[in-house]
């Protein structure tokens, strides 16, 4: 959410049924919980929420229904987007999700599906197109050597055009 009013409501669809129908228990808009009391379209986005495999107490799994099963799908896509492009704002992340949703129901944003059913792959691809150059990444690997052992560390990097940059650090 960017403030108390601009939250992200998630609807539930039956991802196991052709056409991804909205679940019978999924709340539908409009909502009147707005600063001026006027109607506002909710949910914002939909995700699978019927017969979803979920962790259960005792280290087991079971199948559950609910918007509480749909919301983790959206949270997972947000995490993937943030990993792909950490510099995106909350508004940018929401834009990537909403613009790439598979439109269902009434064309455009509606009070059953919101912008549509979330598409994780398309949302991450959209996010990647929205962010600038990626910062360098390195493997987090550690090695131990005995004290006073001569060591050489070699770093190899490639820039966006594929040019190699090599740096060697040595201790004696």
PDB file of C-alpha atoms in Angstrom, residues 8-80:
ATOM      1  CA  UNK A   8      -4.115  -4.134  -2.816  1.00  0.00           C
ATOM      2  CA  UNK A   9      -7.178  -6.371  -2.446  1.00  0.00           C
ATOM      3  CA  UNK A  10      -6.855  -9.899  -3.860  1.00  0.00           C
ATOM      4  CA  UNK A  11      -9.717 -11.930  -5.300  1.00  0.00           C
ATOM      5  CA  UNK A  12      -9.688 -15.725  -5.594  1.00  0.00           C
ATOM      6  CA  UNK A  13     -10.168 -17.756  -8.765  1.00  0.00           C
ATOM      7  CA  UNK A  14     -10.493 -21.480  -9.335  1.00  0.00           C
ATOM      8  CA  UNK A  15      -7.254 -22.203 -11.158  1.00  0.00           C
ATOM      9  CA  UNK A  16      -8.257 -25.854 -11.554  1.00  0.00           C
ATOM     10  CA  UNK A  17     -11.274 -25.064 -13.732  1.00  0.00           C
ATOM     11  CA  UNK A  18     -11.151 -23.967 -17.373  1.00  0.00           C
ATOM     12  CA  UNK A  19     -11.628 -20.232 -17.691  1.00  0.00           C
ATOM     13  CA  UNK A  20     -10.496 -19.517 -14.114  1.00  0.00           C
ATOM     14  CA  UNK A  21     -13.921 -18.592 -12.752  1.00  0.00           C
ATOM     15  CA  UNK A  22     -14.058 -16.271  -9.779  1.00  0.00           C
ATOM     16  CA  UNK A  23     -14.559 -18.269  -6.575  1.00  0.00           C
ATOM     17  CA  UNK A  24     -18.020 -18.116  -5.051  1.00  0.00           C
ATOM     18  CA  UNK A  25     -16.570 -16.939  -1.719  1.00  0.00           C
ATOM     19  CA  UNK A  26     -14.363 -14.227  -3.221  1.00  0.00           C
ATOM     20  CA  UNK A  27     -15.430 -10.727  -2.196  1.00  0.00           C
ATOM     21  CA  UNK A  28     -16.495  -8.456  -4.981  1.00  0.00           C
ATOM     22  CA  UNK A  29     -16.637  -4.706  -5.247  1.00  0.00           C
ATOM     23  CA  UNK A  30     -17.344  -2.002  -5.257  1.00  0.00           C
ATOM     24  CA  UNK A  31     -16.058  -0.854  -1.903  1.00  0.00           C
ATOM     25  CA  UNK A  32     -17.235   2.316  -0.258  1.00  0.00           C
ATOM     26  CA  UNK A  33     -14.330   2.430   2.207  1.00  0.00           C
ATOM     27  CA  UNK A  34     -12.916   5.502   0.540  1.00  0.00           C
ATOM     28  CA  UNK A  35     -12.027   8.933   1.903  1.00  0.00           C
ATOM     29  CA  UNK A  36     -15.217  10.437   0.424  1.00  0.00           C
ATOM     30  CA  UNK A  37     -17.429   7.350   0.733  1.00  0.00           C
ATOM     31  CA  UNK A  38     -17.714   6.927  -3.037  1.00  0.00           C
ATOM     32  CA  UNK A  39     -17.563   3.604  -4.882  1.00  0.00           C
ATOM     33  CA  UNK A  40     -14.158   2.157  -5.753  1.00  0.00           C
ATOM     34  CA  UNK A  41     -13.398  -0.998  -7.759  1.00  0.00           C
ATOM     35  CA  UNK A  42     -12.070  -3.925  -5.728  1.00  0.00           C
ATOM     36  CA  UNK A  43     -10.372  -6.387  -5.841  1.00  0.00           C
ATOM     37  CA  UNK A  44      -7.258  -5.063  -7.588  1.00  0.00           C
ATOM     38  CA  UNK A  45      -5.989  -8.445  -8.798  1.00  0.00           C
ATOM     39  CA  UNK A  46      -6.987 -12.111  -8.620  1.00  0.00           C
ATOM     40  CA  UNK A  47      -5.004 -15.303  -8.086  1.00  0.00           C
ATOM     41  CA  UNK A  48      -5.670 -19.018  -7.506  1.00  0.00           C
ATOM     42  CA  UNK A  49      -7.524 -19.537  -4.234  1.00  0.00           C
ATOM     43  CA  UNK A  50      -9.461 -22.786  -4.668  1.00  0.00           C
ATOM     44  CA  UNK A  51      -8.016 -26.154  -3.670  1.00  0.00           C
ATOM     45  CA  UNK A  52      -4.528 -24.695  -3.078  1.00  0.00           C
ATOM     46  CA  UNK A  53      -1.944 -26.937  -1.408  1.00  0.00           C
ATOM     47  CA  UNK A  54      -0.864 -25.283   1.823  1.00  0.00           C
ATOM     48  CA  UNK A  55       1.379 -26.056   4.771  1.00  0.00           C
ATOM     49  CA  UNK A  56      -0.422 -27.368   7.811  1.00  0.00           C
ATOM     50  CA  UNK A  57       0.553 -27.829  11.481  1.00  0.00           C
ATOM     51  CA  UNK A  58       2.666 -30.893  12.190  1.00  0.00           C
ATOM     52  CA  UNK A  59       4.711 -30.637   8.987  1.00  0.00           C
ATOM     53  CA  UNK A  60       1.893 -31.830   6.746  1.00  0.00           C
ATOM     54  CA  UNK A  61       0.052 -30.310   3.807  1.00  0.00           C
ATOM     55  CA  UNK A  62      -3.592 -29.948   2.946  1.00  0.00           C
ATOM     56  CA  UNK A  63      -5.751 -28.291   0.328  1.00  0.00           C
ATOM     57  CA  UNK A  64      -7.534 -25.081   1.311  1.00  0.00           C
ATOM     58  CA  UNK A  65      -9.792 -22.468  -0.249  1.00  0.00           C
ATOM     59  CA  UNK A  66      -9.851 -18.740   0.371  1.00  0.00           C
ATOM     60  CA  UNK A  67      -8.550 -15.352  -0.571  1.00  0.00           C
ATOM     61  CA  UNK A  68      -5.987 -16.153   2.119  1.00  0.00           C
ATOM     62  CA  UNK A  69      -4.738 -18.805  -0.327  1.00  0.00           C
ATOM     63  CA  UNK A  70      -4.788 -16.333  -3.243  1.00  0.00           C
ATOM     64  CA  UNK A  71      -2.855 -13.551  -1.499  1.00  0.00           C
ATOM     65  CA  UNK A  72       0.380 -15.576  -1.116  1.00  0.00           C
ATOM     66  CA  UNK A  73       0.477 -15.989  -4.901  1.00  0.00           C
ATOM     67  CA  UNK A  74       0.508 -12.208  -5.246  1.00  0.00           C
ATOM     68  CA  UNK A  75       3.110 -11.842  -2.474  1.00  0.00           C
ATOM     69  CA  UNK A  76       5.311 -14.360  -4.279  1.00  0.00           C
ATOM     70  CA  UNK A  77       5.118 -12.370  -7.513  1.00  0.00           C
ATOM     71  CA  UNK A  78       6.026  -9.189  -5.609  1.00  0.00           C
ATOM     72  CA  UNK A  79       9.071 -11.002  -4.185  1.00  0.00           C
ATOM     73  CA  UNK A  80      10.116 -12.170  -7.668  1.00  0.00           C
TER      74      UNK A  80
END
